Amino acid sequence: MKKLHRFLPAVLIFCSLFLTGCGTKLLKLTDEQEKAVVAYSAAAVSKYNKNQEKGITGPPATPTKKDDSSDKDKKDKEDKEDKSTDDNKSSATENPEQTSPEGDGAAANKVSLNDALQLSGVTIKLVNSEVRSVFNSTNYYSLMPEKGKEFLVLNFEITNTSGADQPVDFLSKNATYTAKVNGATSAENDKTILLNDLATYQGTVKNGETQTLVLLFQFSEDTISNLTSVGLSVTVNGTTTEVAQ
């Protein structure tokens, strides 16, 4: 450093003479003087270089033009998908019969109780339904539903059409009956000791005779207070069939 300070005045004088003298002959420097000029110049550049810490960097990369062809293709695909969805919605609106309600398919599969129980020689049909708080069988005893519930009673008529006395055994069918009210709430039939309980009836129906049989179901008072519809299904040997009425 001492050597550098010793040569600085000489360097300054040399620069002033070189820059101001247009016709001045260039001075010849010794090796030591050239080294001093180079060292000083490097120090001056380093002092005022704001990007010194970054070191040597190349020229900034030329920004490339964004290729928006892929974005355009993506947008066109989305537009086509949206149009396809709108067309499907429009078709469903114009042709509502293509989306049939679930109930229509169920109605097509309904069969008569005769067919569901595979009866012969007699016909049986549902006559009506009624709601009762107590079911009076005879003058000797009555059936009571559970607390907060009421009976839904389904009344059936069984008629002998065979031309001869016909034995009937519903007990051996081992069938389970399910009633559905208002298209939503279901319940299985009560097991009763009634002699005319359809689920357990065993007897003979004489030629041309019609007898009345019943099935009892229990529903909550809130459910059955506004009865609008009653459906019936029967399960035999694990197969459930809806009964046409």
PDB file of C-alpha atoms in Angstrom:
ATOM      1  CA  MET A   1       0.000   0.000   0.000  1.00  0.00           C
ATOM      2  CA  LYS A   2       2.875   2.373   0.729  1.00  0.00           C
ATOM      3  CA  LYS A   3       4.138   1.797  -2.774  1.00  0.00           C
ATOM      4  CA  LEU A   4       0.656   2.539  -4.142  1.00  0.00           C
ATOM      5  CA  HIS A   5       0.427   5.836  -2.242  1.00  0.00           C
ATOM      6  CA  ARG A   6       3.876   6.783  -3.511  1.00  0.00           C
ATOM      7  CA  PHE A   7       2.833   6.388  -7.119  1.00  0.00           C
ATOM      8  CA  LEU A   8      -0.641   7.991  -6.913  1.00  0.00           C
ATOM      9  CA  PRO A   9       0.544  11.593  -7.423  1.00  0.00           C
ATOM     10  CA  ALA A  10       2.501  10.513 -10.457  1.00  0.00           C
ATOM     11  CA  VAL A  11      -0.511   8.723 -11.874  1.00  0.00           C
ATOM     12  CA  LEU A  12      -2.734  11.767 -11.414  1.00  0.00           C
ATOM     13  CA  ILE A  13      -0.204  14.018 -13.127  1.00  0.00           C
ATOM     14  CA  PHE A  14       0.073  11.509 -15.962  1.00  0.00           C
ATOM     15  CA  CYS A  15      -3.662  11.349 -16.496  1.00  0.00           C
ATOM     16  CA  SER A  16      -4.057  15.135 -16.502  1.00  0.00           C
ATOM     17  CA  LEU A  17      -1.342  15.540 -19.051  1.00  0.00           C
ATOM     18  CA  PHE A  18      -2.686  12.725 -21.215  1.00  0.00           C
ATOM     19  CA  LEU A  19      -6.290  13.944 -21.244  1.00  0.00           C
ATOM     20  CA  THR A  20      -5.705  17.709 -21.633  1.00  0.00           C
ATOM     21  CA  GLY A  21      -2.869  17.706 -24.126  1.00  0.00           C
ATOM     22  CA  CYS A  22      -4.459  17.004 -27.476  1.00  0.00           C
ATOM     23  CA  GLY A  23      -1.153  16.982 -29.281  1.00  0.00           C
ATOM     24  CA  THR A  24       0.951  15.791 -26.386  1.00  0.00           C
ATOM     25  CA  LYS A  25       3.104  12.778 -27.059  1.00  0.00           C
ATOM     26  CA  LEU A  26       2.152   9.663 -25.093  1.00  0.00           C
ATOM     27  CA  LEU A  27       4.390   8.977 -22.158  1.00  0.00           C
ATOM     28  CA  LYS A  28       6.125   5.655 -21.834  1.00  0.00           C
ATOM     29  CA  LEU A  29       5.536   3.980 -18.479  1.00  0.00           C
ATOM     30  CA  THR A  30       7.686   1.536 -16.727  1.00  0.00           C
ATOM     31  CA  ASP A  31       6.257  -1.834 -15.667  1.00  0.00           C
ATOM     32  CA  GLU A  32       5.973  -0.659 -12.097  1.00  0.00           C
ATOM     33  CA  GLN A  33       4.070   2.463 -13.159  1.00  0.00           C
ATOM     34  CA  GLU A  34       1.646   0.467 -15.343  1.00  0.00           C
ATOM     35  CA  LYS A  35       0.942  -1.883 -12.431  1.00  0.00           C
ATOM     36  CA  ALA A  36       0.239   1.108 -10.194  1.00  0.00           C
ATOM     37  CA  VAL A  37      -2.237   2.581 -12.741  1.00  0.00           C
ATOM     38  CA  VAL A  38      -4.014  -0.780 -13.131  1.00  0.00           C
ATOM     39  CA  ALA A  39      -4.241  -1.282  -9.347  1.00  0.00           C
ATOM     40  CA  TYR A  40      -5.674   2.162  -8.819  1.00  0.00           C
ATOM     41  CA  SER A  41      -8.186   1.809 -11.651  1.00  0.00           C
ATOM     42  CA  ALA A  42      -9.373  -1.544 -10.301  1.00  0.00           C
ATOM     43  CA  ALA A  43      -9.786  -0.067  -6.822  1.00  0.00           C
ATOM     44  CA  ALA A  44     -11.816   2.864  -8.186  1.00  0.00           C
ATOM     45  CA  VAL A  45     -14.092   0.604 -10.219  1.00  0.00           C
ATOM     46  CA  SER A  46     -14.667  -1.708  -7.268  1.00  0.00           C
ATOM     47  CA  LYS A  47     -15.534   1.199  -4.994  1.00  0.00           C
ATOM     48  CA  TYR A  48     -18.363   2.501  -7.180  1.00  0.00           C
ATOM     49  CA  ASN A  49     -19.625  -0.814  -8.607  1.00  0.00           C
ATOM     50  CA  LYS A  50     -23.092  -1.436  -7.078  1.00  0.00           C
ATOM     51  CA  ASN A  51     -23.304  -5.007  -8.427  1.00  0.00           C
ATOM     52  CA  GLN A  52     -19.944  -6.059  -7.080  1.00  0.00           C
ATOM     53  CA  GLU A  53     -21.424  -8.744  -4.788  1.00  0.00           C
ATOM     54  CA  LYS A  54     -23.187 -10.440  -7.747  1.00  0.00           C
ATOM     55  CA  GLY A  55     -19.931 -10.974  -9.572  1.00  0.00           C
ATOM     56  CA  ILE A  56     -19.797 -11.317 -13.326  1.00  0.00           C
ATOM     57  CA  THR A  57     -23.225 -11.815 -14.856  1.00  0.00           C
ATOM     58  CA  GLY A  58     -24.228 -12.431 -18.404  1.00  0.00           C
ATOM     59  CA  PRO A  59     -26.584 -10.272 -20.440  1.00  0.00           C
ATOM     60  CA  PRO A  60     -30.259 -10.431 -19.395  1.00  0.00           C
ATOM     61  CA  ALA A  61     -32.244 -13.147 -21.108  1.00  0.00           C
ATOM     62  CA  THR A  62     -34.397 -11.969 -23.955  1.00  0.00           C
ATOM     63  CA  PRO A  63     -38.055 -12.349 -22.927  1.00  0.00           C
ATOM     64  CA  THR A  64     -39.787 -14.942 -25.038  1.00  0.00           C
ATOM     65  CA  LYS A  65     -43.242 -14.419 -26.474  1.00  0.00           C
ATOM     66  CA  LYS A  66     -45.857 -16.443 -24.610  1.00  0.00           C
ATOM     67  CA  ASP A  67     -47.291 -19.219 -26.664  1.00  0.00           C
ATOM     68  CA  ASP A  68     -51.010 -18.883 -26.038  1.00  0.00           C
ATOM     69  CA  SER A  69     -51.986 -21.624 -28.493  1.00  0.00           C
ATOM     70  CA  SER A  70     -52.318 -24.181 -25.641  1.00  0.00           C
ATOM     71  CA  ASP A  71     -54.501 -21.753 -23.647  1.00  0.00           C
ATOM     72  CA  LYS A  72     -56.659 -21.211 -26.719  1.00  0.00           C
ATOM     73  CA  ASP A  73     -57.049 -24.977 -27.257  1.00  0.00           C
ATOM     74  CA  LYS A  74     -57.961 -25.424 -23.588  1.00  0.00           C
ATOM     75  CA  LYS A  75     -60.567 -22.656 -23.774  1.00  0.00           C
ATOM     76  CA  ASP A  76     -62.075 -24.145 -26.949  1.00  0.00           C
ATOM     77  CA  LYS A  77     -62.331 -27.561 -25.229  1.00  0.00           C
ATOM     78  CA  GLU A  78     -64.059 -26.045 -22.193  1.00  0.00           C
ATOM     79  CA  ASP A  79     -66.503 -24.182 -24.440  1.00  0.00           C
ATOM     80  CA  LYS A  80     -67.371 -27.440 -26.236  1.00  0.00           C
ATOM     81  CA  GLU A  81     -67.910 -29.248 -22.911  1.00  0.00           C
ATOM     82  CA  ASP A  82     -70.166 -26.443 -21.650  1.00  0.00           C
ATOM     83  CA  LYS A  83     -72.160 -26.551 -24.882  1.00  0.00           C
ATOM     84  CA  SER A  84     -72.527 -30.339 -24.605  1.00  0.00           C
ATOM     85  CA  THR A  85     -73.798 -29.983 -21.036  1.00  0.00           C
ATOM     86  CA  ASP A  86     -76.305 -27.325 -22.076  1.00  0.00           C
ATOM     87  CA  ASP A  87     -77.518 -29.539 -24.928  1.00  0.00           C
ATOM     88  CA  ASN A  88     -78.040 -32.461 -22.547  1.00  0.00           C
ATOM     89  CA  LYS A  89     -80.006 -30.270 -20.161  1.00  0.00           C
ATOM     90  CA  SER A  90     -82.116 -28.996 -23.025  1.00  0.00           C
ATOM     91  CA  SER A  91     -82.834 -32.544 -24.219  1.00  0.00           C
ATOM     92  CA  ALA A  92     -83.850 -33.645 -20.730  1.00  0.00           C
ATOM     93  CA  THR A  93     -86.218 -30.686 -20.471  1.00  0.00           C
ATOM     94  CA  GLU A  94     -87.802 -31.260 -23.861  1.00  0.00           C
ATOM     95  CA  ASN A  95     -88.152 -35.035 -23.337  1.00  0.00           C
ATOM     96  CA  PRO A  96     -89.067 -35.607 -19.674  1.00  0.00           C
ATOM     97  CA  GLU A  97     -90.250 -39.162 -20.406  1.00  0.00           C
ATOM     98  CA  GLN A  98     -86.599 -40.217 -20.731  1.00  0.00           C
ATOM     99  CA  THR A  99     -86.130 -39.832 -16.979  1.00  0.00           C
ATOM    100  CA  SER A 100     -89.052 -41.825 -15.641  1.00  0.00           C
ATOM    101  CA  PRO A 101     -89.748 -41.505 -11.931  1.00  0.00           C
ATOM    102  CA  GLU A 102     -88.807 -44.474  -9.810  1.00  0.00           C
ATOM    103  CA  GLY A 103     -92.429 -45.159  -9.002  1.00  0.00           C
ATOM    104  CA  ASP A 104     -93.284 -45.942 -12.642  1.00  0.00           C
ATOM    105  CA  GLY A 105     -90.809 -48.818 -12.768  1.00  0.00           C
ATOM    106  CA  ALA A 106     -92.149 -50.185  -9.480  1.00  0.00           C
ATOM    107  CA  ALA A 107     -95.732 -50.022 -10.740  1.00  0.00           C
ATOM    108  CA  ALA A 108     -94.802 -52.040 -13.826  1.00  0.00           C
ATOM    109  CA  ASN A 109     -93.476 -54.847 -11.579  1.00  0.00           C
ATOM    110  CA  LYS A 110     -96.522 -55.088  -9.308  1.00  0.00           C
ATOM    111  CA  VAL A 111     -98.494 -58.354  -9.281  1.00  0.00           C
ATOM    112  CA  SER A 112    -101.728 -59.524  -7.714  1.00  0.00           C
ATOM    113  CA  LEU A 113    -101.696 -61.011  -4.237  1.00  0.00           C
ATOM    114  CA  ASN A 114    -102.889 -64.272  -5.784  1.00  0.00           C
ATOM    115  CA  ASP A 115     -99.766 -64.438  -7.932  1.00  0.00           C
ATOM    116  CA  ALA A 116     -97.467 -63.318  -5.128  1.00  0.00           C
ATOM    117  CA  LEU A 117     -98.777 -66.138  -2.881  1.00  0.00           C
ATOM    118  CA  GLN A 118     -99.235 -68.576  -5.766  1.00  0.00           C
ATOM    119  CA  LEU A 119    -102.862 -69.355  -4.877  1.00  0.00           C
ATOM    120  CA  SER A 120    -105.203 -71.539  -6.886  1.00  0.00           C
ATOM    121  CA  GLY A 121    -108.942 -72.147  -6.544  1.00  0.00           C
ATOM    122  CA  VAL A 122    -109.469 -68.905  -4.612  1.00  0.00           C
ATOM    123  CA  THR A 123    -109.041 -65.206  -5.291  1.00  0.00           C
ATOM    124  CA  ILE A 124    -107.993 -62.652  -2.694  1.00  0.00           C
ATOM    125  CA  LYS A 125    -108.046 -58.891  -2.920  1.00  0.00           C
ATOM    126  CA  LEU A 126    -107.510 -55.852  -0.703  1.00  0.00           C
ATOM    127  CA  VAL A 127    -110.862 -54.202   0.024  1.00  0.00           C
ATOM    128  CA  ASN A 128    -109.930 -51.193   2.141  1.00  0.00           C
ATOM    129  CA  SER A 129    -107.762 -49.847   4.925  1.00  0.00           C
ATOM    130  CA  GLU A 130    -108.607 -48.109   8.179  1.00  0.00           C
ATOM    131  CA  VAL A 131    -106.905 -46.621  11.223  1.00  0.00           C
ATOM    132  CA  ARG A 132    -107.866 -47.852  14.683  1.00  0.00           C
ATOM    133  CA  SER A 133    -106.666 -47.054  18.179  1.00  0.00           C
ATOM    134  CA  VAL A 134    -108.046 -50.406  19.369  1.00  0.00           C
ATOM    135  CA  PHE A 135    -108.849 -53.510  17.350  1.00  0.00           C
ATOM    136  CA  ASN A 136    -111.879 -55.356  18.688  1.00  0.00           C
ATOM    137  CA  SER A 137    -111.864 -58.930  17.514  1.00  0.00           C
ATOM    138  CA  THR A 138    -114.859 -60.232  19.458  1.00  0.00           C
ATOM    139  CA  ASN A 139    -116.764 -59.357  22.544  1.00  0.00           C
ATOM    140  CA  TYR A 140    -114.171 -61.235  24.582  1.00  0.00           C
ATOM    141  CA  TYR A 141    -110.867 -59.504  23.849  1.00  0.00           C
ATOM    142  CA  SER A 142    -109.303 -56.510  22.091  1.00  0.00           C
ATOM    143  CA  LEU A 143    -105.861 -55.772  20.707  1.00  0.00           C
ATOM    144  CA  MET A 144    -103.995 -52.638  21.785  1.00  0.00           C
ATOM    145  CA  PRO A 145    -101.099 -51.026  19.864  1.00  0.00           C
ATOM    146  CA  GLU A 146     -97.919 -49.855  21.539  1.00  0.00           C
ATOM    147  CA  LYS A 147     -97.913 -46.478  23.295  1.00  0.00           C
ATOM    148  CA  GLY A 148     -97.851 -43.597  20.817  1.00  0.00           C
ATOM    149  CA  LYS A 149     -98.919 -45.828  17.924  1.00  0.00           C
ATOM    150  CA  GLU A 150    -102.103 -46.805  16.142  1.00  0.00           C
ATOM    151  CA  PHE A 151    -103.201 -49.747  14.054  1.00  0.00           C
ATOM    152  CA  LEU A 152    -103.391 -49.649  10.304  1.00  0.00           C
ATOM    153  CA  VAL A 153    -105.871 -52.397   9.445  1.00  0.00           C
ATOM    154  CA  LEU A 154    -105.970 -53.845   5.930  1.00  0.00           C
ATOM    155  CA  ASN A 155    -109.162 -55.756   5.121  1.00  0.00           C
ATOM    156  CA  PHE A 156    -109.112 -58.524   2.491  1.00  0.00           C
ATOM    157  CA  GLU A 157    -111.757 -60.694   0.899  1.00  0.00           C
ATOM    158  CA  ILE A 158    -110.987 -64.252  -0.117  1.00  0.00           C
ATOM    159  CA  THR A 159    -113.473 -65.946  -2.446  1.00  0.00           C
ATOM    160  CA  ASN A 160    -113.690 -69.569  -3.533  1.00  0.00           C
ATOM    161  CA  THR A 161    -114.047 -69.743  -7.315  1.00  0.00           C
ATOM    162  CA  SER A 162    -113.038 -73.382  -7.801  1.00  0.00           C
ATOM    163  CA  GLY A 163    -116.527 -74.935  -7.789  1.00  0.00           C
ATOM    164  CA  ALA A 164    -115.728 -77.040  -4.742  1.00  0.00           C
ATOM    165  CA  ASP A 165    -114.688 -76.530  -1.143  1.00  0.00           C
ATOM    166  CA  GLN A 166    -111.134 -75.253  -1.090  1.00  0.00           C
ATOM    167  CA  PRO A 167    -108.593 -75.730   1.743  1.00  0.00           C
ATOM    168  CA  VAL A 168    -106.398 -72.654   2.295  1.00  0.00           C
ATOM    169  CA  ASP A 169    -103.159 -72.581   4.296  1.00  0.00           C
ATOM    170  CA  PHE A 170    -101.486 -69.178   4.490  1.00  0.00           C
ATOM    171  CA  LEU A 171     -99.407 -70.164   7.538  1.00  0.00           C
ATOM    172  CA  SER A 172     -97.314 -72.579   5.487  1.00  0.00           C
ATOM    173  CA  LYS A 173     -96.408 -69.739   3.096  1.00  0.00           C
ATOM    174  CA  ASN A 174     -94.316 -68.237   5.900  1.00  0.00           C
ATOM    175  CA  ALA A 175     -94.801 -64.855   4.243  1.00  0.00           C
ATOM    176  CA  THR A 176     -93.982 -61.418   5.636  1.00  0.00           C
ATOM    177  CA  TYR A 177     -96.181 -58.460   4.711  1.00  0.00           C
ATOM    178  CA  THR A 178     -95.001 -54.848   4.657  1.00  0.00           C
ATOM    179  CA  ALA A 179     -97.232 -51.802   4.497  1.00  0.00           C
ATOM    180  CA  LYS A 180     -95.942 -48.430   3.295  1.00  0.00           C
ATOM    181  CA  VAL A 181     -97.911 -45.292   4.136  1.00  0.00           C
ATOM    182  CA  ASN A 182     -97.678 -41.983   2.284  1.00  0.00           C
ATOM    183  CA  GLY A 183     -94.985 -43.508   0.076  1.00  0.00           C
ATOM    184  CA  ALA A 184     -92.342 -43.251   2.784  1.00  0.00           C
ATOM    185  CA  THR A 185     -92.763 -45.053   6.114  1.00  0.00           C
ATOM    186  CA  SER A 186     -92.947 -48.849   6.247  1.00  0.00           C
ATOM    187  CA  ALA A 187     -93.837 -51.445   8.885  1.00  0.00           C
ATOM    188  CA  GLU A 188     -94.158 -55.223   8.933  1.00  0.00           C
ATOM    189  CA  ASN A 189     -97.406 -56.925   9.923  1.00  0.00           C
ATOM    190  CA  ASP A 190     -98.097 -57.782  13.559  1.00  0.00           C
ATOM    191  CA  LYS A 191     -98.128 -61.460  14.526  1.00  0.00           C
ATOM    192  CA  THR A 192    -101.535 -61.901  16.147  1.00  0.00           C
ATOM    193  CA  ILE A 193    -103.724 -64.716  17.472  1.00  0.00           C
ATOM    194  CA  LEU A 194    -106.653 -63.610  15.349  1.00  0.00           C
ATOM    195  CA  LEU A 195    -108.386 -66.519  13.603  1.00  0.00           C
ATOM    196  CA  ASN A 196    -108.840 -64.375  10.496  1.00  0.00           C
ATOM    197  CA  ASP A 197    -105.253 -63.052  10.399  1.00  0.00           C
ATOM    198  CA  LEU A 198    -104.264 -63.463   6.751  1.00  0.00           C
ATOM    199  CA  ALA A 199    -100.645 -64.272   7.656  1.00  0.00           C
ATOM    200  CA  THR A 200    -101.622 -67.298   9.773  1.00  0.00           C
ATOM    201  CA  TYR A 201    -104.997 -68.311   8.389  1.00  0.00           C
ATOM    202  CA  GLN A 202    -105.672 -72.046   7.984  1.00  0.00           C
ATOM    203  CA  GLY A 203    -109.136 -73.228   7.018  1.00  0.00           C
ATOM    204  CA  THR A 204    -111.546 -74.183   4.305  1.00  0.00           C
ATOM    205  CA  VAL A 205    -113.414 -71.760   2.107  1.00  0.00           C
ATOM    206  CA  LYS A 206    -116.587 -73.347   0.871  1.00  0.00           C
ATOM    207  CA  ASN A 207    -117.643 -73.258  -2.752  1.00  0.00           C
ATOM    208  CA  GLY A 208    -118.755 -69.734  -3.670  1.00  0.00           C
ATOM    209  CA  GLU A 209    -118.080 -68.455  -0.146  1.00  0.00           C
ATOM    210  CA  THR A 210    -116.295 -65.174   0.663  1.00  0.00           C
ATOM    211  CA  GLN A 211    -114.463 -64.662   3.936  1.00  0.00           C
ATOM    212  CA  THR A 212    -112.862 -61.538   5.414  1.00  0.00           C
ATOM    213  CA  LEU A 213    -109.220 -61.625   6.483  1.00  0.00           C
ATOM    214  CA  VAL A 214    -107.113 -58.859   8.042  1.00  0.00           C
ATOM    215  CA  LEU A 215    -103.541 -57.696   8.481  1.00  0.00           C
ATOM    216  CA  LEU A 216    -102.535 -55.338  11.310  1.00  0.00           C
ATOM    217  CA  PHE A 217     -99.634 -52.887  11.198  1.00  0.00           C
ATOM    218  CA  GLN A 218     -98.495 -50.348  13.779  1.00  0.00           C
ATOM    219  CA  PHE A 219     -97.481 -46.800  12.886  1.00  0.00           C
ATOM    220  CA  SER A 220     -96.789 -43.742  15.021  1.00  0.00           C
ATOM    221  CA  GLU A 221     -99.719 -41.403  15.527  1.00  0.00           C
ATOM    222  CA  ASP A 222     -97.865 -38.574  13.775  1.00  0.00           C
ATOM    223  CA  THR A 223     -97.219 -40.707  10.689  1.00  0.00           C
ATOM    224  CA  ILE A 224    -100.699 -42.114  10.315  1.00  0.00           C
ATOM    225  CA  SER A 225    -102.694 -39.037  11.337  1.00  0.00           C
ATOM    226  CA  ASN A 226    -102.605 -37.757   7.747  1.00  0.00           C
ATOM    227  CA  LEU A 227    -102.971 -40.938   5.700  1.00  0.00           C
ATOM    228  CA  THR A 228    -102.857 -40.290   1.953  1.00  0.00           C
ATOM    229  CA  SER A 229    -101.733 -43.613   0.457  1.00  0.00           C
ATOM    230  CA  VAL A 230    -101.122 -47.227   1.422  1.00  0.00           C
ATOM    231  CA  GLY A 231     -98.878 -49.682  -0.392  1.00  0.00           C
ATOM    232  CA  LEU A 232     -98.371 -53.388   0.287  1.00  0.00           C
ATOM    233  CA  SER A 233     -95.562 -55.804  -0.486  1.00  0.00           C
ATOM    234  CA  VAL A 234     -95.104 -59.469   0.390  1.00  0.00           C
ATOM    235  CA  THR A 235     -91.891 -61.430   0.915  1.00  0.00           C
ATOM    236  CA  VAL A 236     -91.913 -65.176   0.271  1.00  0.00           C
ATOM    237  CA  ASN A 237     -88.743 -67.294   0.361  1.00  0.00           C
ATOM    238  CA  GLY A 238     -86.606 -64.159   0.326  1.00  0.00           C
ATOM    239  CA  THR A 239     -88.324 -62.643  -2.711  1.00  0.00           C
ATOM    240  CA  THR A 240     -90.227 -59.386  -2.197  1.00  0.00           C
ATOM    241  CA  THR A 241     -93.029 -58.395  -4.554  1.00  0.00           C
ATOM    242  CA  GLU A 242     -95.191 -55.291  -4.592  1.00  0.00           C
ATOM    243  CA  VAL A 243     -98.900 -56.009  -4.610  1.00  0.00           C
ATOM    244  CA  ALA A 244    -101.129 -54.363  -7.189  1.00  0.00           C
ATOM    245  CA  GLN A 245    -104.303 -52.873  -5.798  1.00  0.00           C
TER     246      GLN A 245
END
